[in-house]
Coordinates of C-alpha atoms in Angstrom, one line a residue:
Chain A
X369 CA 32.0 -5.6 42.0
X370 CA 32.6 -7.6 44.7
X371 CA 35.0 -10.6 45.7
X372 CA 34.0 -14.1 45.5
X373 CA 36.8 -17.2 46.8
X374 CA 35.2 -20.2 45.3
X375 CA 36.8 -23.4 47.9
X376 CA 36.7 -26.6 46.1
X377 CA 38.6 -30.2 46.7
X378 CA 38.5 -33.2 44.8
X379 CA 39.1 -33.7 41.0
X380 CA 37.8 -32.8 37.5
X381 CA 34.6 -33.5 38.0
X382 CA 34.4 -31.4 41.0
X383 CA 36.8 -28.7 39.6
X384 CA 35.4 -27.9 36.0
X385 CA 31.7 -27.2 36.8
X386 CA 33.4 -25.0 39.5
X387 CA 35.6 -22.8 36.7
X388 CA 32.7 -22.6 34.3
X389 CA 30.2 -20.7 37.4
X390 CA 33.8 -18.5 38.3
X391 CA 34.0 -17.2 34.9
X392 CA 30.5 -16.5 34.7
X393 CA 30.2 -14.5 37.6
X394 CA 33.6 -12.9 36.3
X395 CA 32.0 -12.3 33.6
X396 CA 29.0 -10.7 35.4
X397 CA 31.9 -8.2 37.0
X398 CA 33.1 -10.4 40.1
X399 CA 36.4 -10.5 41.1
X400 CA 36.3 -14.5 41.6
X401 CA 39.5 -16.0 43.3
X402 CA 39.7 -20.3 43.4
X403 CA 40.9 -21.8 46.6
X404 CA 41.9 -25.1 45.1
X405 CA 45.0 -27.8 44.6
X406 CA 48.1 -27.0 43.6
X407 CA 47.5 -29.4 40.5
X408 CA 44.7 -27.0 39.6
X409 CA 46.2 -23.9 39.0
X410 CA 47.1 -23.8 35.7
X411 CA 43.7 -24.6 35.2
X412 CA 42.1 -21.9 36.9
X413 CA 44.8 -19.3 35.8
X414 CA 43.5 -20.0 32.0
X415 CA 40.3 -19.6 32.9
X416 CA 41.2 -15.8 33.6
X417 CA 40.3 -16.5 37.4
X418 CA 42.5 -15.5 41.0
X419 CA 44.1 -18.8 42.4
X420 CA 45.8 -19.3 45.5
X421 CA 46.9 -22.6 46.8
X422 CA 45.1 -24.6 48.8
X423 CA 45.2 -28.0 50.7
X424 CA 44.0 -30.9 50.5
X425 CA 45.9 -31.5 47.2
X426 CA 44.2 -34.4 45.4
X427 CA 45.8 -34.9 42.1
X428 CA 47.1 -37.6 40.1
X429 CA 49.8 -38.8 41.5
X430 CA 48.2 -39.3 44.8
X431 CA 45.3 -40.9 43.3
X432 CA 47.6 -43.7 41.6
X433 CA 49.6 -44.2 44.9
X434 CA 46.2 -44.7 47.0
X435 CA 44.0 -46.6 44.1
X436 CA 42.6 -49.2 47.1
X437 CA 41.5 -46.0 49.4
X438 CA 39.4 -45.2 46.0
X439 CA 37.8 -49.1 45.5
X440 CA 34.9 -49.5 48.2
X441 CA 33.9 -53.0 46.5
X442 CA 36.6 -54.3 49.0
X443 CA 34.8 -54.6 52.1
X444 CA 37.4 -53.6 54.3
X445 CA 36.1 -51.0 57.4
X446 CA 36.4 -48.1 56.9
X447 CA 40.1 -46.0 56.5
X448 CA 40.3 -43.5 57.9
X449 CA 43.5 -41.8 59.6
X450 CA 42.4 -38.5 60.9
X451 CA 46.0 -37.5 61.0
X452 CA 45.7 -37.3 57.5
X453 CA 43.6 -34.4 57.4
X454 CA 45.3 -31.4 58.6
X455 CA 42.6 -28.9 59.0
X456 CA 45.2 -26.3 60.4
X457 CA 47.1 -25.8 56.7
X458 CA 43.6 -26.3 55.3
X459 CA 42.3 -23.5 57.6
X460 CA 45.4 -21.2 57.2
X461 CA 45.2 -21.6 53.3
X462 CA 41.6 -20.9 53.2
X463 CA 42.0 -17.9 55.0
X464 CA 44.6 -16.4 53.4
X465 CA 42.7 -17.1 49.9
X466 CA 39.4 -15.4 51.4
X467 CA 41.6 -12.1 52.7
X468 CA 39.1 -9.4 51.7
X469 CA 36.3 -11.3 50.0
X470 CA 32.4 -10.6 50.0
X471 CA 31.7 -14.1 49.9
X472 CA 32.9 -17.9 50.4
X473 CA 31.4 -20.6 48.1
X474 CA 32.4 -23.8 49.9
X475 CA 32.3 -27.1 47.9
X476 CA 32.1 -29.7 51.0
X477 CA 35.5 -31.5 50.0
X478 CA 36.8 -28.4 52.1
X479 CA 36.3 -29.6 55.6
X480 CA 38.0 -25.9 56.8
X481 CA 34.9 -23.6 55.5
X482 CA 32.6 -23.5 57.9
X483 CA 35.9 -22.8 60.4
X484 CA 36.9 -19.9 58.0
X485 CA 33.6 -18.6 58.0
X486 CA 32.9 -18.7 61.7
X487 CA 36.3 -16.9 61.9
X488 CA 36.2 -14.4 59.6
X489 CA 32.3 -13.6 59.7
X490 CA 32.8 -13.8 55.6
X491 CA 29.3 -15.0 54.5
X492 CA 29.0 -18.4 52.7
X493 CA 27.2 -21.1 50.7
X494 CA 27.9 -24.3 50.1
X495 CA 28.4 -25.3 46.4
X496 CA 28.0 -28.6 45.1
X497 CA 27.9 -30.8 41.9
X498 CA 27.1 -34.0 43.9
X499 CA 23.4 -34.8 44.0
X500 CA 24.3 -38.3 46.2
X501 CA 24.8 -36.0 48.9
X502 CA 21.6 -35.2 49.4
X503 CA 19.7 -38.8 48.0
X504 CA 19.1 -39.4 51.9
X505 CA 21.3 -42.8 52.2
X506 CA 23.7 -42.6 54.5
X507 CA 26.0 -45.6 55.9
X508 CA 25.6 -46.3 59.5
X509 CA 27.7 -49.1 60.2
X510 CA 30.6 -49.3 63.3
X511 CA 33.6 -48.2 61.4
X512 CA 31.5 -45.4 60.1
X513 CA 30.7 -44.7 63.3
X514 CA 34.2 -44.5 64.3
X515 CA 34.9 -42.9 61.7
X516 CA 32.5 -39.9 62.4
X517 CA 33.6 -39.7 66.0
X518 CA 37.2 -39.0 64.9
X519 CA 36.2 -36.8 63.2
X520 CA 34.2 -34.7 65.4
X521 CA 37.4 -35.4 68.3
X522 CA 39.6 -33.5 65.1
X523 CA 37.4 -30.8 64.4
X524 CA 36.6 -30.0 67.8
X525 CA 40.0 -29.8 68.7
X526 CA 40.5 -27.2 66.3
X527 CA 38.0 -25.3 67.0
X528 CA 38.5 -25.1 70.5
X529 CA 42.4 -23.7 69.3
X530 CA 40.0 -21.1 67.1
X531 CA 38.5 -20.4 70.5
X532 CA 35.2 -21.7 68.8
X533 CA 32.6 -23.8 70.8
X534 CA 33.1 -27.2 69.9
X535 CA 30.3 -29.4 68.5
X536 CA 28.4 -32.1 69.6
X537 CA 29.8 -35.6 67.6
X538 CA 26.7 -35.9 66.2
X539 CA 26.9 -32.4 64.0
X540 CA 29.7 -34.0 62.2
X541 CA 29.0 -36.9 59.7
X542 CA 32.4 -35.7 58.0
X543 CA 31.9 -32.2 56.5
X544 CA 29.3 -29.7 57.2
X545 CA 27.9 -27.2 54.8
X546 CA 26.5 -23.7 55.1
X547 CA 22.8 -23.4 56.0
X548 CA 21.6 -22.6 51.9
X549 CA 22.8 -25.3 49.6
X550 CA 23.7 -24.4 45.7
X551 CA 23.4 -27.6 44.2
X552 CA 24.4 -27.7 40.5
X553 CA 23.1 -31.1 39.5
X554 CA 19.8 -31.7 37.1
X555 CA 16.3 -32.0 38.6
X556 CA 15.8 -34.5 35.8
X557 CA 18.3 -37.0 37.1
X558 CA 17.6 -37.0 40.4
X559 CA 15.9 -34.5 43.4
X560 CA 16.9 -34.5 46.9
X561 CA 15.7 -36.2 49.6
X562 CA 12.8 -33.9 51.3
X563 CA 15.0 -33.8 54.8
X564 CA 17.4 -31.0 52.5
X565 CA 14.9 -29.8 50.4
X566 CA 14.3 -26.4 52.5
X567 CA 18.1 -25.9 52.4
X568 CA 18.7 -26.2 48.5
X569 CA 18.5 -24.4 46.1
X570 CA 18.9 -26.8 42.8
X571 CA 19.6 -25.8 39.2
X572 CA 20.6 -27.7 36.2
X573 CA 24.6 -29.2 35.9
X574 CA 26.8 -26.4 35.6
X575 CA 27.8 -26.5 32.1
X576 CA 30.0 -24.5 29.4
X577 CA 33.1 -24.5 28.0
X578 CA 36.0 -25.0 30.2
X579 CA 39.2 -22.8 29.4
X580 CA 41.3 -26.0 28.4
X581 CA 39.2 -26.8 25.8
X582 CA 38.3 -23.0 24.4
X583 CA 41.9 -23.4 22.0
X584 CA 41.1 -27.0 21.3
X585 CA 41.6 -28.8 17.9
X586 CA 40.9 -32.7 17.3
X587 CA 43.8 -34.3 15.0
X588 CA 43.0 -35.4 11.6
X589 CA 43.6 -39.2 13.2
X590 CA 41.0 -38.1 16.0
X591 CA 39.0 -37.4 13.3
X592 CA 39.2 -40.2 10.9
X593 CA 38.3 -42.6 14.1
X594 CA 35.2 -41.2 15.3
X595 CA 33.8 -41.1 11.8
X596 CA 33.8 -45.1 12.1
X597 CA 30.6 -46.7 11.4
X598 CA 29.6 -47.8 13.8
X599 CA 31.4 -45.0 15.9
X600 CA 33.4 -45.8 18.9
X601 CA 32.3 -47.3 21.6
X602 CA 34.4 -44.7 24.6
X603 CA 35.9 -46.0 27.9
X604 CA 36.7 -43.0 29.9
X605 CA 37.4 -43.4 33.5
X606 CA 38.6 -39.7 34.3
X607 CA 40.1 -39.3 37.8
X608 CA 39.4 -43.1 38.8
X609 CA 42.4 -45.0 39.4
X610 CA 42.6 -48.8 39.2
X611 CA 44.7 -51.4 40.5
X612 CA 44.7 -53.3 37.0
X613 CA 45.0 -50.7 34.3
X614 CA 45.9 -53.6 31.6
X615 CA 43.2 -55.7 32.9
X616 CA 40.5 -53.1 32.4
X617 CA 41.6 -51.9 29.1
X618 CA 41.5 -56.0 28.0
X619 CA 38.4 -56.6 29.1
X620 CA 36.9 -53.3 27.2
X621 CA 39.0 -53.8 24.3
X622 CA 37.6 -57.9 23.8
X623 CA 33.9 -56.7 24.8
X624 CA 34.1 -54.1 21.9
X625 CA 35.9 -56.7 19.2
X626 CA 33.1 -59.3 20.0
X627 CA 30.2 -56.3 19.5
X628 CA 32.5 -55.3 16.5
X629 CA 32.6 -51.7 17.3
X630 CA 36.0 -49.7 17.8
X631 CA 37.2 -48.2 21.0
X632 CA 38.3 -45.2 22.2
X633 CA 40.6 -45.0 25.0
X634 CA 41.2 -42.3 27.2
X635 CA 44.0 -42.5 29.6
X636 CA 42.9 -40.5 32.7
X637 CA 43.9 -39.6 35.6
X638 CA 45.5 -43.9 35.9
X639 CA 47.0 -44.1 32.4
X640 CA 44.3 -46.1 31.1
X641 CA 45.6 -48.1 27.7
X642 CA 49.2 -46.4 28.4
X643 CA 51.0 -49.8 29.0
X644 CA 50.0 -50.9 25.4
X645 CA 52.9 -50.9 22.7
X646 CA 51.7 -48.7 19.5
X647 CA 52.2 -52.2 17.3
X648 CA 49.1 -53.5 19.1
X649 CA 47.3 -50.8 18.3
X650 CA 48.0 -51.6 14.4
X651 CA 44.7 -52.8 13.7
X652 CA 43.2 -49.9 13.9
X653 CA 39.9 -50.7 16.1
X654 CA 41.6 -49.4 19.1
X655 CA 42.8 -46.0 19.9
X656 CA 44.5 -44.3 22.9
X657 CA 43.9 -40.8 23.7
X658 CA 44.4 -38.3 26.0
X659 CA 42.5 -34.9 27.3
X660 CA 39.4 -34.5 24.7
X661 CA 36.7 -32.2 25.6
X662 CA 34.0 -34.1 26.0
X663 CA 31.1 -31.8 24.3
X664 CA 33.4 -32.5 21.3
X665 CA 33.7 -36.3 21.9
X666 CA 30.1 -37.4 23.3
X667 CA 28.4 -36.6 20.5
X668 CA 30.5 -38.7 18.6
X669 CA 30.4 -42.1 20.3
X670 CA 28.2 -44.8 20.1
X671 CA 27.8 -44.9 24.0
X672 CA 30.6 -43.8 27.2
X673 CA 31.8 -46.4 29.9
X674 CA 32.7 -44.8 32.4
X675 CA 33.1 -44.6 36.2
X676 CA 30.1 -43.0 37.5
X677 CA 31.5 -40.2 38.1
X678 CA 29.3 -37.1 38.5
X679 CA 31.5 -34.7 35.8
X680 CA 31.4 -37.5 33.2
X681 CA 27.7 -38.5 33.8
X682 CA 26.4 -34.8 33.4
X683 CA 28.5 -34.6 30.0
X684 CA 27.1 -38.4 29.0
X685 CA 23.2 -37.0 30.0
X686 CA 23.5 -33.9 28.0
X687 CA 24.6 -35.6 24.9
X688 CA 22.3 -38.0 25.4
X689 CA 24.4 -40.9 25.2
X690 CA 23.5 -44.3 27.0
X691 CA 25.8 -45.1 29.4
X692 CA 27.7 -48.5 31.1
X693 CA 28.6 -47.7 34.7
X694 CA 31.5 -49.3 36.5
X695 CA 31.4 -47.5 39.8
X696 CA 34.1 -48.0 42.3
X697 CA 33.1 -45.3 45.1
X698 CA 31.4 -42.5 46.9
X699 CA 28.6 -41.2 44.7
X700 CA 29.6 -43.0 42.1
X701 CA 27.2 -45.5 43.4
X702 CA 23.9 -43.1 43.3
X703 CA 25.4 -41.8 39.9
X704 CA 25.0 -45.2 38.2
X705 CA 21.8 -46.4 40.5
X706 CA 20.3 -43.2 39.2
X707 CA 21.3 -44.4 35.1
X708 CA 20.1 -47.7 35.8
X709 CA 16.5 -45.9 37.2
X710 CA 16.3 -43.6 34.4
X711 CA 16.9 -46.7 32.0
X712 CA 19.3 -44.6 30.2
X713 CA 22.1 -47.2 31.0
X714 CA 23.6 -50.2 32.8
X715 CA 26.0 -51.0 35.6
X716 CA 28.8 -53.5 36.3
X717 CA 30.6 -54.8 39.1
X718 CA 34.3 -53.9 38.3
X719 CA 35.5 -56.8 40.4
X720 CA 32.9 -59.6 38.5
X721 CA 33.0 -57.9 34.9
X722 CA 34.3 -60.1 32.4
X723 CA 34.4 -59.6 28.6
X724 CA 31.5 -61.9 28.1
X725 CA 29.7 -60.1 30.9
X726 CA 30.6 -56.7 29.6
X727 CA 29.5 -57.6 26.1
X728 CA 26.6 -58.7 27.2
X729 CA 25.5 -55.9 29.0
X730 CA 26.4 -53.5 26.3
X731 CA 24.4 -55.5 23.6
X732 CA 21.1 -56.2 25.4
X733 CA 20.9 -53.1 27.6
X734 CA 23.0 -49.8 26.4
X735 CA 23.5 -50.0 22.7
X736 CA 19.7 -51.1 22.4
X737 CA 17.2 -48.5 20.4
X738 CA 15.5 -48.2 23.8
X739 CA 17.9 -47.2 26.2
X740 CA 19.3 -45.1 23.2
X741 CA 16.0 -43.0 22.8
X742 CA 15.5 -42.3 26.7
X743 CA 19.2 -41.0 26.7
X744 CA 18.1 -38.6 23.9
X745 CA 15.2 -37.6 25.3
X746 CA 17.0 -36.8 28.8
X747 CA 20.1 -34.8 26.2
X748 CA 17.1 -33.1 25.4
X749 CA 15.5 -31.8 28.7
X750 CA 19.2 -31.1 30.6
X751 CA 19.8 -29.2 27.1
X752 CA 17.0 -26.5 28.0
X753 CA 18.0 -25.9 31.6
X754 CA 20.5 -23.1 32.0
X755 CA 22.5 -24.3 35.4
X756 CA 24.6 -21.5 35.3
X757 CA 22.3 -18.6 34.8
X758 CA 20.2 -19.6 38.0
X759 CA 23.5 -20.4 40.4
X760 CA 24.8 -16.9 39.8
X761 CA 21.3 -15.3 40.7
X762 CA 20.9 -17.0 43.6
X763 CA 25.0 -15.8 44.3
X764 CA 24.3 -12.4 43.0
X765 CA 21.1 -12.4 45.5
X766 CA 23.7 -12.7 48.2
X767 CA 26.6 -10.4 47.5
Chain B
X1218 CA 17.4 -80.5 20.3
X1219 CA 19.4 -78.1 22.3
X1220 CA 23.2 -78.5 23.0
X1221 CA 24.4 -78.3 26.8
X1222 CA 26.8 -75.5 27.9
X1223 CA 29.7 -77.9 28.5
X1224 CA 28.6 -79.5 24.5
X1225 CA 29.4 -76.0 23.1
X1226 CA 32.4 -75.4 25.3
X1227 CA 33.8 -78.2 23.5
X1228 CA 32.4 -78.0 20.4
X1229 CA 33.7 -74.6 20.6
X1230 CA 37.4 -75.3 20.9
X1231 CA 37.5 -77.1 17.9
X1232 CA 35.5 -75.0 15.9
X1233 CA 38.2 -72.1 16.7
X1234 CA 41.1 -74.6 16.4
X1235 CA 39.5 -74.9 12.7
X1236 CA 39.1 -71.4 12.1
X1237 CA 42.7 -70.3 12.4
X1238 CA 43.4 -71.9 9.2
X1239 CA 40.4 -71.2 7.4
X1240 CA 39.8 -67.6 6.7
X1241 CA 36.4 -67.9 5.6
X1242 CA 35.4 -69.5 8.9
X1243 CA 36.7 -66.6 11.0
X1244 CA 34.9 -64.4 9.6
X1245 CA 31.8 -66.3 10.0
X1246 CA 33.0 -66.5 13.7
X1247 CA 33.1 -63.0 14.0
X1248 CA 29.9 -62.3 12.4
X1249 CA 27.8 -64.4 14.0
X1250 CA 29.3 -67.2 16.0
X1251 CA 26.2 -68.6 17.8
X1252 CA 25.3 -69.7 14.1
X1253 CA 27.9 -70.9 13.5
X1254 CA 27.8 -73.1 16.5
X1255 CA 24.6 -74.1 15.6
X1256 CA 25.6 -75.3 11.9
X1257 CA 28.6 -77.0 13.2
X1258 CA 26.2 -79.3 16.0
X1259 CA 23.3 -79.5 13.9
X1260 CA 21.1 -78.3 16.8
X1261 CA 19.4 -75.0 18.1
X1262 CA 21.2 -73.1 20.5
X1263 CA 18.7 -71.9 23.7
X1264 CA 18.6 -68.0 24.0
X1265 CA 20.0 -68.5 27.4
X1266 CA 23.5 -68.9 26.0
X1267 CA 25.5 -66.5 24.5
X1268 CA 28.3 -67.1 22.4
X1269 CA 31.1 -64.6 21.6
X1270 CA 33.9 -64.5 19.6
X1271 CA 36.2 -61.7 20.8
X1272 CA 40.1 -60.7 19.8
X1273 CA 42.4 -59.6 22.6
X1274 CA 44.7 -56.7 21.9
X1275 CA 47.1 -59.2 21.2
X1276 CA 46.0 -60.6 18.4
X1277 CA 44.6 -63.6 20.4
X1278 CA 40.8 -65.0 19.4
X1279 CA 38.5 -66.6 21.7
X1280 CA 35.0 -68.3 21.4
X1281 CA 33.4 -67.9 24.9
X1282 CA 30.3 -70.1 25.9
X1283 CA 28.3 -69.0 28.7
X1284 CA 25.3 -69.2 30.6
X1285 CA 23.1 -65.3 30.7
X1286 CA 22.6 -66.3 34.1
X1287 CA 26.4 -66.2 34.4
X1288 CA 26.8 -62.7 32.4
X1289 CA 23.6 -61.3 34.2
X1290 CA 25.7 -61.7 37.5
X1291 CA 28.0 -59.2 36.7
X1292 CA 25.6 -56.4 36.1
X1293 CA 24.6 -54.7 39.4
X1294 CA 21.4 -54.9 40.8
X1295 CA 19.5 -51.9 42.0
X1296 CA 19.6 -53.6 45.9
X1297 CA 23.6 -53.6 45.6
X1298 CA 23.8 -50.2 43.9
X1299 CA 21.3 -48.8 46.5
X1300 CA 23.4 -50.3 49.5
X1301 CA 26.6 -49.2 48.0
X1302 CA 25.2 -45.9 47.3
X1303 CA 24.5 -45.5 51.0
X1304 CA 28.1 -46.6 51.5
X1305 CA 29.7 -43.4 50.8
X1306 CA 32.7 -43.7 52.5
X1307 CA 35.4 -41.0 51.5
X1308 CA 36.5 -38.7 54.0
X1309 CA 36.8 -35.9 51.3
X1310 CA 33.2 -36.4 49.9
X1311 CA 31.1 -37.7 52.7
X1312 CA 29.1 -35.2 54.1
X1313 CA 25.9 -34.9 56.3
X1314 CA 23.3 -31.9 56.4
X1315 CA 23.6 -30.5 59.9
X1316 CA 23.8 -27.1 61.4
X1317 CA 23.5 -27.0 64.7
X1318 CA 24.8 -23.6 65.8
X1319 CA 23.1 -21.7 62.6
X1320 CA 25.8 -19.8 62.5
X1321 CA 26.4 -18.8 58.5

């Protein structure tokens, strides 16, 4: 048996695929300890796995306080306080959550792996869920630039604290991963570009059941909506926050009136919907909710708006449900250029979306036979990889 | 003969005006408004209008006219998504393949 600290940062999306490969290599016999949030623990402790606290903490409350940090459509250079990372508590959290394990797996989100691993010697591999990472674009604009180099001035002034040579500027875009890549994201929606290809090792999206949904039970109200015919059309924006939470919800709620299907709500990470008095929700065509499994609810839905995020757009592939993207940052970009390629959905500007727009889009290009079939057909082939099984080979290879 | 955008706009108002006292009408809205539209002006309505009647959560109907160039320019092309996409811009995601020291 040996000891596996699993480093991840950033939300659900991240998180989930994360707990599913720790309990299958606990599974296998691994003593597997998550180096995560604060906000995730409970989390991790009910999936029967080690936790120990660890910075950054992205969580809810900070994602609703900084909603314009997470909108790139603004056009604004880039922000970016270094003094807001603080690689020493990352570092010294990190370490203390890798005291006597075999191996690190390092999702890039934590900026201190490399720094543990150079200091400990513990072996590691980077582990990731984000295919846009590898899709070879890459910004290269000033503030970027700027961005990079303060950056590099942070990290290297760490290290040199470390007693570690420092790097050159260029070595630092803003993270750094190991030199083998475990990249749990679906060869059929997208392949790195050839420039990583020697570095990663890809399998399917890192599926299973996570432990909040293993006691699970859908209401008898749940129910009786998503039996609707036509079913619910889903809006589902998971860890995205918004400035305009009414506005959104609105817009969604008119564009599904005019196509005459119901909605489904779900509130998320920014409260989607949870401004609306229950008397407007009388009519019955509109429904709030709050954390549904989504192998439960995709299957049930006519189609999933969502955020482009990659947790939700794994889930949306395998049940093979066409998709309308409002993307607002980071990969959720590639995430909906990718649905738009693969014709299995449509993508809106969240800034020009209106409910004529919205309806539109939804009418002629995700809720047609066409886009409908190729999602199916993709369901299908992400249905026969096994993700899972082939990460914790390639792990197992290495312990 | 086909009506003009601002026509329909107009034609539009009144229709729904009309429709909030006559039950029968609003559902005809809601089912299919463009024919509606089309009954009401006597003329054909060109496939690069759409007409949608839509119901706010509160309560509140509308009958929107508007050009599919206009709706189309909401959707995001694959130059914008591309760009964007090479945009990544978070400090916690943002990363870039490079290991200089090979030390892993």
């Amino acid at each position: 048996m040996s000891c596996v600290v699993i480093a991840t940062a950033g939300t659900y999306g991240d998180l989930i695929p994360y707990l599913i490969l720790g309990q299958a290599l606990h599974a296998q016999g691994h003593q597997v300890r998550f180096a995560a949030a604060p906000s995730c623990a409970d989390l991790v402790r009910r999936a029967g796995l080690g936790f120990h606290p660890c910075r950054p903490d992205i969580n809810p409350a900070l994602a609703r306080r900084r909603y314009a940090d997470w909108d790139h459509w603004s056009g604004r250079p880039v922000d970016f306080d270094p003094n807001n990372i603080d690689l020493p508590a990352y570092f010294s959290d990190c370490c203390q959550a890798c005291a006597g394990a075999d191996l690190l797996l390092c999702a890039p989100g934590q900026l201190a792996g490399e720094l543990v691993h150079e200091y400990t010697a513990i072996p590691w591999l980077s582990l990731t869920v984000t295919p846009a990472l590898f899709s070879g674009c890459s910004r290269d604009d000033a503030s970027h630039r700027a961005m990079q180099q303060l950056l590099a001035d942070r990290l290297n002034g760490f290290r040199r604290h470390l007693r570690l040579a420092p790097l050159p500027p260029t070595a630092y875009a803003n993270a750094r991963m190991a030199s083998h890549i475990i990249l749990g994201a679906s060869r059929h929606f997208c392949r790195p570009a050839a420039t990583f290809a020697d570095a990663i090792t890809q399998t399917g999206f890192w599926f299973g059941q996570s432990p909040s949904e293993q006691a699970w039970q859908p209401d008898p109200e749940l129910e009786a909506f998503l039996s609707n015919d036509p079913p619910p059309l889903l809006l589902t924006f998971s860890s995205q926050p918004v400035a305009d939470q009414a506005a959104v919800v609105a817009r969604y709620a008119a564009a599904a009136s005019a196509l005459q299907y119901p909605l489904l709500i779900q509130a998320g990470w920014t409260g989607l919907g949870n401004h609306l008095a229950p008397g407007l929700l009388a009519a019955g065509t509109v429904m709030l909710a709050g954390h549904i499994p989504h192998d439960y609810l995709f299957p049930r839905v006519a189609a999933v708006m969502h955020h482009g995020g990659i947790g939700t757009t794994a889930r949306a592939l395998r049940h093979g449900r066409s998709m309308l993207v409002e993307p607002y940052g980071n990969d959720q970009f590639h995430n909906a250029m990718r649905i738009v390629q693969l014709g299995v959905g449509a993508a809106i500007h969240p800034h020009r979306a209106t409910v004529a727009s919205l309806a539109w889009l939804l009418r002629e290009k995700v809720l047609t036979g066409t886009c409908r079939a190729r999602a199916v057909a993709l369901g299908a082939a992400l249905a026969a990889e096994n993700g899972v099984r082939d990460a914790c080979q390639m792990i197992n290879a290495r312990l | 003969m086909e009506q003009t955008l601002q026509q329909l706009r107009t034609l539009a108002e009144s229709v729904l005006v009309r429709a909030k006292q006559d039950a029968t009408l609003l559902i005809e809205l809601r089912d299919n408004p463009a024919a509606v539209l089309e009954r009401e002006s006597g003329a054909r309505i060109s496939q690069q209008i759409q007409v949608l009647f839509h119901t706010g959560l509160d309560g509140k109907t509308f009958l929107d006219v508007q050009s599919v160039d206009t709706l189309a320019s909401a959707e995001l092309t694959d130059d914008e998504l591309a760009f964007a996409a090479g945009g990544v811009v978070s400090p916690t995601i943002n990363v870039s393949f490079n290991n200089p020291t090979g030390m892993d």
